[in-house]
PDB file of N, CA and C in Angstrom:
ATOM      1  N   MET A 388      86.905  38.919 -48.720  1.00  0.00           N
ATOM      2  CA  MET A 388      85.900  39.965 -48.861  1.00  0.00           C
ATOM      3  C   MET A 388      85.751  40.306 -50.340  1.00  0.00           C
ATOM      4  N   ASN A 389      84.563  40.673 -50.693  1.00  0.00           N
ATOM      5  CA  ASN A 389      84.334  40.999 -52.091  1.00  0.00           C
ATOM      6  C   ASN A 389      84.368  42.508 -52.313  1.00  0.00           C
ATOM      7  N   LEU A 390      84.524  42.905 -53.553  1.00  0.00           N
ATOM      8  CA  LEU A 390      84.687  44.312 -53.921  1.00  0.00           C
ATOM      9  C   LEU A 390      83.490  45.177 -53.542  1.00  0.00           C
ATOM     10  N   PRO A 391      82.245  44.759 -53.773  1.00  0.00           N
ATOM     11  CA  PRO A 391      81.125  45.631 -53.393  1.00  0.00           C
ATOM     12  C   PRO A 391      81.083  45.938 -51.892  1.00  0.00           C
ATOM     13  N   LEU A 392      81.420  44.970 -51.065  1.00  0.00           N
ATOM     14  CA  LEU A 392      81.423  45.210 -49.626  1.00  0.00           C
ATOM     15  C   LEU A 392      82.505  46.210 -49.242  1.00  0.00           C
ATOM     16  N   LEU A 393      83.701  46.037 -49.780  1.00  0.00           N
ATOM     17  CA  LEU A 393      84.787  46.982 -49.506  1.00  0.00           C
ATOM     18  C   LEU A 393      84.454  48.373 -50.031  1.00  0.00           C
ATOM     19  N   ALA A 394      83.844  48.439 -51.193  1.00  0.00           N
ATOM     20  CA  ALA A 394      83.471  49.726 -51.766  1.00  0.00           C
ATOM     21  C   ALA A 394      82.397  50.403 -50.922  1.00  0.00           C
ATOM     22  N   ALA A 395      81.478  49.620 -50.380  1.00  0.00           N
ATOM     23  CA  ALA A 395      80.424  50.187 -49.549  1.00  0.00           C
ATOM     24  C   ALA A 395      80.975  50.696 -48.219  1.00  0.00           C
ATOM     25  N   LEU A 396      81.999  50.053 -47.696  1.00  0.00           N
ATOM     26  CA  LEU A 396      82.588  50.469 -46.424  1.00  0.00           C
ATOM     27  C   LEU A 396      83.603  51.600 -46.571  1.00  0.00           C
ATOM     28  N   ALA A 397      84.082  51.856 -47.770  1.00  0.00           N
ATOM     29  CA  ALA A 397      85.134  52.852 -47.987  1.00  0.00           C
ATOM     30  C   ALA A 397      84.749  54.261 -47.528  1.00  0.00           C
ATOM     31  N   PRO A 398      83.552  54.779 -47.835  1.00  0.00           N
ATOM     32  CA  PRO A 398      83.224  56.125 -47.352  1.00  0.00           C
ATOM     33  C   PRO A 398      83.172  56.212 -45.828  1.00  0.00           C
ATOM     34  N   LEU A 399      82.649  55.174 -45.183  1.00  0.00           N
ATOM     35  CA  LEU A 399      82.616  55.170 -43.721  1.00  0.00           C
ATOM     36  C   LEU A 399      84.018  55.100 -43.142  1.00  0.00           C
ATOM     37  N   ALA A 400      84.847  54.260 -43.736  1.00  0.00           N
ATOM     38  CA  ALA A 400      86.226  54.141 -43.269  1.00  0.00           C
ATOM     39  C   ALA A 400      86.988  55.445 -43.491  1.00  0.00           C
ATOM     40  N   ALA A 401      86.747  56.089 -44.616  1.00  0.00           N
ATOM     41  CA  ALA A 401      87.412  57.367 -44.894  1.00  0.00           C
ATOM     42  C   ALA A 401      87.018  58.411 -43.861  1.00  0.00           C
ATOM     43  N   ALA A 402      85.720  58.500 -43.565  1.00  0.00           N
ATOM     44  CA  ALA A 402      85.259  59.476 -42.570  1.00  0.00           C
ATOM     45  C   ALA A 402      85.852  59.164 -41.200  1.00  0.00           C
ATOM     46  N   LEU A 403      85.858  57.901 -40.813  1.00  0.00           N
ATOM     47  CA  LEU A 403      86.391  57.510 -39.514  1.00  0.00           C
ATOM     48  C   LEU A 403      87.876  57.833 -39.398  1.00  0.00           C
ATOM     49  N   VAL A 404      88.643  57.469 -40.414  1.00  0.00           N
ATOM     50  CA  VAL A 404      90.090  57.720 -40.374  1.00  0.00           C
ATOM     51  C   VAL A 404      90.372  59.222 -40.369  1.00  0.00           C
ATOM     52  N   LEU A 405      89.671  59.974 -41.198  1.00  0.00           N
ATOM     53  CA  LEU A 405      89.934  61.412 -41.271  1.00  0.00           C
ATOM     54  C   LEU A 405      89.529  62.137 -39.995  1.00  0.00           C
ATOM     55  N   LEU A 406      88.455  61.697 -39.363  1.00  0.00           N
ATOM     56  CA  LEU A 406      88.003  62.362 -38.141  1.00  0.00           C
ATOM     57  C   LEU A 406      88.813  61.942 -36.922  1.00  0.00           C
ATOM     58  N   VAL A 407      89.096  60.650 -36.789  1.00  0.00           N
ATOM     59  CA  VAL A 407      89.712  60.137 -35.564  1.00  0.00           C
ATOM     60  C   VAL A 407      91.237  60.119 -35.658  1.00  0.00           C
ATOM     61  N   VAL A 408      91.773  59.597 -36.743  1.00  0.00           N
ATOM     62  CA  VAL A 408      93.220  59.427 -36.846  1.00  0.00           C
ATOM     63  C   VAL A 408      93.894  60.727 -37.297  1.00  0.00           C
ATOM     64  N   VAL A 409      93.418  61.283 -38.412  1.00  0.00           N
ATOM     65  CA  VAL A 409      94.027  62.490 -38.965  1.00  0.00           C
ATOM     66  C   VAL A 409      93.571  63.747 -38.213  1.00  0.00           C
ATOM     67  N   ARG A 410      92.404  63.658 -37.567  1.00  0.00           N
ATOM     68  CA  ARG A 410      91.820  64.764 -36.794  1.00  0.00           C
ATOM     69  C   ARG A 410      91.509  65.987 -37.653  1.00  0.00           C
ATOM     70  N   LEU A 411      90.969  65.742 -38.826  1.00  0.00           N
ATOM     71  CA  LEU A 411      90.490  66.838 -39.671  1.00  0.00           C
ATOM     72  C   LEU A 411      89.175  67.360 -39.116  1.00  0.00           C
ATOM     73  N   PRO A 412      88.862  68.615 -39.363  1.00  0.00           N
ATOM     74  CA  PRO A 412      87.534  69.117 -38.987  1.00  0.00           C
ATOM     75  C   PRO A 412      86.455  68.359 -39.769  1.00  0.00           C
ATOM     76  N   ALA A 413      85.276  68.267 -39.175  1.00  0.00           N
ATOM     77  CA  ALA A 413      84.192  67.497 -39.798  1.00  0.00           C
ATOM     78  C   ALA A 413      83.824  68.045 -41.172  1.00  0.00           C
ATOM     79  N   THR A 414      83.915  69.362 -41.362  1.00  0.00           N
ATOM     80  CA  THR A 414      83.560  69.932 -42.662  1.00  0.00           C
ATOM     81  C   THR A 414      84.478  69.402 -43.765  1.00  0.00           C
ATOM     82  N   GLN A 415      85.758  69.270 -43.471  1.00  0.00           N
ATOM     83  CA  GLN A 415      86.696  68.760 -44.471  1.00  0.00           C
ATOM     84  C   GLN A 415      86.572  67.256 -44.625  1.00  0.00           C
ATOM     85  N   ALA A 416      86.433  66.541 -43.522  1.00  0.00           N
ATOM     86  CA  ALA A 416      86.352  65.081 -43.581  1.00  0.00           C
ATOM     87  C   ALA A 416      85.095  64.623 -44.314  1.00  0.00           C
ATOM     88  N   MET A 417      83.973  65.288 -44.059  1.00  0.00           N
ATOM     89  CA  MET A 417      82.731  64.874 -44.713  1.00  0.00           C
ATOM     90  C   MET A 417      82.733  65.236 -46.193  1.00  0.00           C
ATOM     91  N   ALA A 418      83.373  66.349 -46.547  1.00  0.00           N
ATOM     92  CA  ALA A 418      83.486  66.704 -47.968  1.00  0.00           C
ATOM     93  C   ALA A 418      84.319  65.660 -48.706  1.00  0.00           C
ATOM     94  N   PHE A 419      85.405  65.217 -48.082  1.00  0.00           N
ATOM     95  CA  PHE A 419      86.226  64.173 -48.693  1.00  0.00           C
ATOM     96  C   PHE A 419      85.460  62.860 -48.783  1.00  0.00           C
ATOM     97  N   SER A 420      84.697  62.541 -47.751  1.00  0.00           N
ATOM     98  CA  SER A 420      83.903  61.319 -47.761  1.00  0.00           C
ATOM     99  C   SER A 420      82.836  61.369 -48.861  1.00  0.00           C
ATOM    100  N   LEU A 421      82.257  62.547 -49.077  1.00  0.00           N
ATOM    101  CA  LEU A 421      81.301  62.714 -50.173  1.00  0.00           C
ATOM    102  C   LEU A 421      81.985  62.468 -51.514  1.00  0.00           C
ATOM    103  N   ALA A 422      83.205  62.975 -51.680  1.00  0.00           N
ATOM    104  CA  ALA A 422      83.938  62.764 -52.926  1.00  0.00           C
ATOM    105  C   ALA A 422      84.258  61.286 -53.131  1.00  0.00           C
ATOM    106  N   VAL A 423      84.644  60.600 -52.063  1.00  0.00           N
ATOM    107  CA  VAL A 423      84.924  59.156 -52.160  1.00  0.00           C
ATOM    108  C   VAL A 423      83.654  58.409 -52.559  1.00  0.00           C
ATOM    109  N   THR A 424      82.540  58.764 -51.929  1.00  0.00           N
ATOM    110  CA  THR A 424      81.274  58.101 -52.239  1.00  0.00           C
ATOM    111  C   THR A 424      80.864  58.353 -53.686  1.00  0.00           C
ATOM    112  N   ALA A 425      81.003  59.590 -54.137  1.00  0.00           N
ATOM    113  CA  ALA A 425      80.639  59.913 -55.526  1.00  0.00           C
ATOM    114  C   ALA A 425      81.530  59.156 -56.506  1.00  0.00           C
ATOM    115  N   ALA A 426      82.825  59.118 -56.232  1.00  0.00           N
ATOM    116  CA  ALA A 426      83.736  58.407 -57.136  1.00  0.00           C
ATOM    117  C   ALA A 426      83.417  56.914 -57.181  1.00  0.00           C
ATOM    118  N   LEU A 427      83.158  56.331 -56.021  1.00  0.00           N
ATOM    119  CA  LEU A 427      82.817  54.911 -55.998  1.00  0.00           C
ATOM    120  C   LEU A 427      81.517  54.627 -56.745  1.00  0.00           C
ATOM    121  N   SER A 428      80.531  55.482 -56.546  1.00  0.00           N
ATOM    122  CA  SER A 428      79.257  55.244 -57.223  1.00  0.00           C
ATOM    123  C   SER A 428      79.399  55.385 -58.733  1.00  0.00           C
ATOM    124  N   LEU A 429      80.266  56.290 -59.173  1.00  0.00           N
ATOM    125  CA  LEU A 429      80.463  56.464 -60.612  1.00  0.00           C
ATOM    126  C   LEU A 429      81.253  55.314 -61.234  1.00  0.00           C
ATOM    127  N   PHE A 430      82.315  54.876 -60.546  1.00  0.00           N
ATOM    128  CA  PHE A 430      83.231  53.925 -61.173  1.00  0.00           C
ATOM    129  C   PHE A 430      83.006  52.475 -60.778  1.00  0.00           C
ATOM    130  N   VAL A 431      82.545  52.214 -59.557  1.00  0.00           N
ATOM    131  CA  VAL A 431      82.324  50.829 -59.140  1.00  0.00           C
ATOM    132  C   VAL A 431      80.922  50.376 -59.522  1.00  0.00           C
ATOM    133  N   TRP A 432      79.926  51.186 -59.177  1.00  0.00           N
ATOM    134  CA  TRP A 432      78.549  50.781 -59.441  1.00  0.00           C
ATOM    135  C   TRP A 432      77.981  51.349 -60.730  1.00  0.00           C
ATOM    136  N   ARG A 433      78.755  52.206 -61.387  1.00  0.00           N
ATOM    137  CA  ARG A 433      78.370  52.792 -62.677  1.00  0.00           C
ATOM    138  C   ARG A 433      77.016  53.511 -62.628  1.00  0.00           C
ATOM    139  N   VAL A 434      76.844  54.318 -61.586  1.00  0.00           N
ATOM    140  CA  VAL A 434      75.640  55.138 -61.455  1.00  0.00           C
ATOM    141  C   VAL A 434      75.794  56.338 -62.394  1.00  0.00           C
ATOM    142  N   PRO A 435      74.747  56.725 -63.111  1.00  0.00           N
ATOM    143  CA  PRO A 435      74.856  57.893 -63.992  1.00  0.00           C
ATOM    144  C   PRO A 435      75.204  59.163 -63.201  1.00  0.00           C
ATOM    145  N   PRO A 436      76.045  60.012 -63.765  1.00  0.00           N
ATOM    146  CA  PRO A 436      76.475  61.221 -63.050  1.00  0.00           C
ATOM    147  C   PRO A 436      75.322  62.112 -62.595  1.00  0.00           C
ATOM    148  N   VAL A 437      74.264  62.164 -63.373  1.00  0.00           N
ATOM    149  CA  VAL A 437      73.131  63.012 -62.982  1.00  0.00           C
ATOM    150  C   VAL A 437      72.476  62.479 -61.699  1.00  0.00           C
ATOM    151  N   HIS A 438      72.468  61.175 -61.520  1.00  0.00           N
ATOM    152  CA  HIS A 438      71.902  60.588 -60.306  1.00  0.00           C
ATOM    153  C   HIS A 438      72.802  60.860 -59.101  1.00  0.00           C
ATOM    154  N   VAL A 439      74.113  60.809 -59.321  1.00  0.00           N
ATOM    155  CA  VAL A 439      75.054  61.114 -58.235  1.00  0.00           C
ATOM    156  C   VAL A 439      74.889  62.561 -57.807  1.00  0.00           C
ATOM    157  N   LEU A 440      74.796  63.461 -58.771  1.00  0.00           N
ATOM    158  CA  LEU A 440      74.603  64.878 -58.460  1.00  0.00           C
ATOM    159  C   LEU A 440      73.275  65.099 -57.746  1.00  0.00           C
ATOM    160  N   ALA A 441      72.223  64.439 -58.203  1.00  0.00           N
ATOM    161  CA  ALA A 441      70.917  64.592 -57.558  1.00  0.00           C
ATOM    162  C   ALA A 441      70.946  64.084 -56.120  1.00  0.00           C
ATOM    163  N   ALA A 442      71.625  62.970 -55.890  1.00  0.00           N
ATOM    164  CA  ALA A 442      71.719  62.434 -54.530  1.00  0.00           C
ATOM    165  C   ALA A 442      72.525  63.363 -53.628  1.00  0.00           C
ATOM    166  N   ALA A 443      73.596  63.938 -54.163  1.00  0.00           N
ATOM    167  CA  ALA A 443      74.405  64.869 -53.377  1.00  0.00           C
ATOM    168  C   ALA A 443      73.601  66.119 -53.029  1.00  0.00           C
ATOM    169  N   LEU A 444      72.863  66.634 -53.981  1.00  0.00           N
ATOM    170  CA  LEU A 444      72.035  67.821 -53.721  1.00  0.00           C
ATOM    171  C   LEU A 444      70.921  67.513 -52.723  1.00  0.00           C
ATOM    172  N   GLU A 445      70.353  66.327 -52.811  1.00  0.00           N
ATOM    173  CA  GLU A 445      69.328  65.940 -51.843  1.00  0.00           C
ATOM    174  C   GLU A 445      69.925  65.848 -50.438  1.00  0.00           C
ATOM    175  N   GLY A 446      71.116  65.279 -50.325  1.00  0.00           N
ATOM    176  CA  GLY A 446      71.788  65.197 -49.034  1.00  0.00           C
ATOM    177  C   GLY A 446      72.087  66.572 -48.461  1.00  0.00           C
ATOM    178  N   ILE A 447      72.513  67.488 -49.314  1.00  0.00           N
ATOM    179  CA  ILE A 447      72.770  68.858 -48.856  1.00  0.00           C
ATOM    180  C   ILE A 447      71.477  69.508 -48.391  1.00  0.00           C
ATOM    181  N   GLY A 448      70.394  69.284 -49.115  1.00  0.00           N
ATOM    182  CA  GLY A 448      69.101  69.837 -48.706  1.00  0.00           C
ATOM    183  C   GLY A 448      68.635  69.302 -47.362  1.00  0.00           C
ATOM    184  N   ILE A 449      68.805  68.012 -47.143  1.00  0.00           N
ATOM    185  CA  ILE A 449      68.430  67.415 -45.856  1.00  0.00           C
ATOM    186  C   ILE A 449      69.302  67.984 -44.738  1.00  0.00           C
ATOM    187  N   ALA A 450      70.606  68.117 -44.998  1.00  0.00           N
ATOM    188  CA  ALA A 450      71.506  68.672 -43.984  1.00  0.00           C
ATOM    189  C   ALA A 450      71.118  70.109 -43.640  1.00  0.00           C
ATOM    190  N   LEU A 451      70.757  70.889 -44.637  1.00  0.00           N
ATOM    191  CA  LEU A 451      70.351  72.273 -44.373  1.00  0.00           C
ATOM    192  C   LEU A 451      69.066  72.342 -43.561  1.00  0.00           C
ATOM    193  N   SER A 452      68.126  71.438 -43.823  1.00  0.00           N
ATOM    194  CA  SER A 452      66.887  71.450 -43.035  1.00  0.00           C
ATOM    195  C   SER A 452      67.169  71.064 -41.583  1.00  0.00           C
ATOM    196  N   ILE A 453      68.093  70.149 -41.366  1.00  0.00           N
ATOM    197  CA  ILE A 453      68.471  69.777 -39.993  1.00  0.00           C
ATOM    198  C   ILE A 453      69.173  70.947 -39.312  1.00  0.00           C
ATOM    199  N   LEU A 454      70.064  71.623 -40.038  1.00  0.00           N
ATOM    200  CA  LEU A 454      70.748  72.788 -39.470  1.00  0.00           C
ATOM    201  C   LEU A 454      69.764  73.894 -39.114  1.00  0.00           C
ATOM    202  N   TRP A 455      68.726  74.062 -39.918  1.00  0.00           N
ATOM    203  CA  TRP A 455      67.694  75.066 -39.646  1.00  0.00           C
ATOM    204  C   TRP A 455      67.000  74.749 -38.317  1.00  0.00           C
ATOM    205  N   ILE A 456      66.691  73.501 -38.077  1.00  0.00           N
ATOM    206  CA  ILE A 456      66.038  73.090 -36.826  1.00  0.00           C
ATOM    207  C   ILE A 456      66.981  73.286 -35.645  1.00  0.00           C
ATOM    208  N   VAL A 457      68.237  72.892 -35.793  1.00  0.00           N
ATOM    209  CA  VAL A 457      69.213  73.035 -34.710  1.00  0.00           C
ATOM    210  C   VAL A 457      69.454  74.511 -34.402  1.00  0.00           C
ATOM    211  N   ALA A 458      69.551  75.346 -35.424  1.00  0.00           N
ATOM    212  CA  ALA A 458      69.745  76.780 -35.204  1.00  0.00           C
ATOM    213  C   ALA A 458      68.570  77.370 -34.435  1.00  0.00           C
ATOM    214  N   GLY A 459      67.355  76.966 -34.773  1.00  0.00           N
ATOM    215  CA  GLY A 459      66.181  77.434 -34.035  1.00  0.00           C
ATOM    216  C   GLY A 459      66.203  76.993 -32.589  1.00  0.00           C
ATOM    217  N   ALA A 460      66.641  75.773 -32.340  1.00  0.00           N
ATOM    218  CA  ALA A 460      66.725  75.272 -30.967  1.00  0.00           C
ATOM    219  C   ALA A 460      67.774  76.048 -30.175  1.00  0.00           C
ATOM    220  N   ILE A 461      68.884  76.384 -30.810  1.00  0.00           N
ATOM    221  CA  ILE A 461      69.929  77.153 -30.117  1.00  0.00           C
ATOM    222  C   ILE A 461      69.430  78.556 -29.799  1.00  0.00           C
ATOM    223  N   VAL A 462      68.745  79.186 -30.731  1.00  0.00           N
ATOM    224  CA  VAL A 462      68.184  80.517 -30.473  1.00  0.00           C
ATOM    225  C   VAL A 462      67.175  80.455 -29.331  1.00  0.00           C
ATOM    226  N   LEU A 463      66.320  79.446 -29.337  1.00  0.00           N
ATOM    227  CA  LEU A 463      65.346  79.299 -28.259  1.00  0.00           C
ATOM    228  C   LEU A 463      66.040  79.111 -26.915  1.00  0.00           C
ATOM    229  N   LEU A 464      67.078  78.298 -26.872  1.00  0.00           N
ATOM    230  CA  LEU A 464      67.826  78.102 -25.629  1.00  0.00           C
ATOM    231  C   LEU A 464      68.441  79.409 -25.145  1.00  0.00           C
ATOM    232  N   LYS A 465      69.020  80.184 -26.052  1.00  0.00           N
ATOM    233  CA  LYS A 465      69.617  81.466 -25.667  1.00  0.00           C
ATOM    234  C   LYS A 465      68.564  82.413 -25.114  1.00  0.00           C
ATOM    235  N   VAL A 466      67.400  82.473 -25.743  1.00  0.00           N
ATOM    236  CA  VAL A 466      66.317  83.349 -25.274  1.00  0.00           C
ATOM    237  C   VAL A 466      65.846  82.912 -23.891  1.00  0.00           C
ATOM    238  N   LEU A 467      65.662  81.609 -23.710  1.00  0.00           N
ATOM    239  CA  LEU A 467      65.218  81.108 -22.412  1.00  0.00           C
ATOM    240  C   LEU A 467      66.264  81.343 -21.325  1.00  0.00           C
ATOM    241  N   THR A 468      67.531  81.229 -21.682  1.00  0.00           N
ATOM    242  CA  THR A 468      68.599  81.461 -20.710  1.00  0.00           C
ATOM    243  C   THR A 468      68.656  82.932 -20.313  1.00  0.00           C
ATOM    244  N   GLU A 469      68.611  83.816 -21.303  1.00  0.00           N
ATOM    245  CA  GLU A 469      68.698  85.259 -21.029  1.00  0.00           C
ATOM    246  C   GLU A 469      67.479  85.781 -20.270  1.00  0.00           C
ATOM    247  N   SER A 470      66.328  85.191 -20.496  1.00  0.00           N
ATOM    248  CA  SER A 470      65.116  85.663 -19.820  1.00  0.00           C
ATOM    249  C   SER A 470      64.971  85.104 -18.414  1.00  0.00           C
ATOM    250  N   GLY A 471      65.802  84.143 -18.060  1.00  0.00           N
ATOM    251  CA  GLY A 471      65.729  83.551 -16.735  1.00  0.00           C
ATOM    252  C   GLY A 471      64.809  82.344 -16.651  1.00  0.00           C
ATOM    253  N   ALA A 472      64.243  81.939 -17.754  1.00  0.00           N
ATOM    254  CA  ALA A 472      63.310  80.809 -17.749  1.00  0.00           C
ATOM    255  C   ALA A 472      64.023  79.492 -17.442  1.00  0.00           C
ATOM    256  N   VAL A 473      65.262  79.351 -17.883  1.00  0.00           N
ATOM    257  CA  VAL A 473      65.995  78.117 -17.618  1.00  0.00           C
ATOM    258  C   VAL A 473      66.247  77.981 -16.116  1.00  0.00           C
ATOM    259  N   ALA A 474      66.615  79.078 -15.474  1.00  0.00           N
ATOM    260  CA  ALA A 474      66.842  79.037 -14.026  1.00  0.00           C
ATOM    261  C   ALA A 474      65.554  78.700 -13.284  1.00  0.00           C
ATOM    262  N   THR A 475      64.431  79.245 -13.746  1.00  0.00           N
ATOM    263  CA  THR A 475      63.144  78.943 -13.125  1.00  0.00           C
ATOM    264  C   THR A 475      62.803  77.464 -13.280  1.00  0.00           C
ATOM    265  N   MET A 476      63.043  76.918 -14.465  1.00  0.00           N
ATOM    266  CA  MET A 476      62.777  75.495 -14.687  1.00  0.00           C
ATOM    267  C   MET A 476      63.699  74.634 -13.827  1.00  0.00           C
ATOM    268  N   ARG A 477      64.952  75.041 -13.709  1.00  0.00           N
ATOM    269  CA  ARG A 477      65.904  74.296 -12.891  1.00  0.00           C
ATOM    270  C   ARG A 477      65.444  74.273 -11.431  1.00  0.00           C
ATOM    271  N   GLN A 478      64.997  75.411 -10.922  1.00  0.00           N
ATOM    272  CA  GLN A 478      64.508  75.471  -9.548  1.00  0.00           C
ATOM    273  C   GLN A 478      63.271  74.591  -9.365  1.00  0.00           C
ATOM    274  N   GLY A 479      62.401  74.577 -10.380  1.00  0.00           N
ATOM    275  CA  GLY A 479      61.218  73.735 -10.307  1.00  0.00           C
ATOM    276  C   GLY A 479      61.572  72.261 -10.254  1.00  0.00           C
ATOM    277  N   PHE A 480      62.555  71.848 -11.030  1.00  0.00           N
ATOM    278  CA  PHE A 480      62.982  70.453 -11.027  1.00  0.00           C
ATOM    279  C   PHE A 480      63.674  70.074  -9.718  1.00  0.00           C
ATOM    280  N   LEU A 481      64.369  71.020  -9.128  1.00  0.00           N
ATOM    281  CA  LEU A 481      65.055  70.739  -7.866  1.00  0.00           C
ATOM    282  C   LEU A 481      64.057  70.504  -6.724  1.00  0.00           C
ATOM    283  N   ARG A 482      62.879  71.080  -6.833  1.00  0.00           N
ATOM    284  CA  ARG A 482      61.864  70.909  -5.790  1.00  0.00           C
ATOM    285  C   ARG A 482      61.141  69.562  -5.888  1.00  0.00           C
ATOM    286  N   ILE A 483      61.309  68.886  -6.993  1.00  0.00           N
ATOM    287  CA  ILE A 483      60.597  67.600  -7.161  1.00  0.00           C
ATOM    288  C   ILE A 483      61.256  66.527  -6.331  1.00  0.00           C
TER     289      ILE A 483
END
């Protein structure tokens, strides 16, 4: 195996080992995986630090937009559950 392939697989392997074997919470495992990815990009591929920082900030922005959508979906589910709409939909599906 060559170095670029191993370097490319290292962040995935780190996340997998930390989540499955070590059983770290995802917040800690993904932060460590981000650090591994940043270090590899700086030292193996010689990416300029400003580009690494920009990519990390872009990833955080994308994650926050996804969390915003998921939070809205959870709030909607709670509202539908509390209002009885979920039970009504369930009864409707049972009649089909």
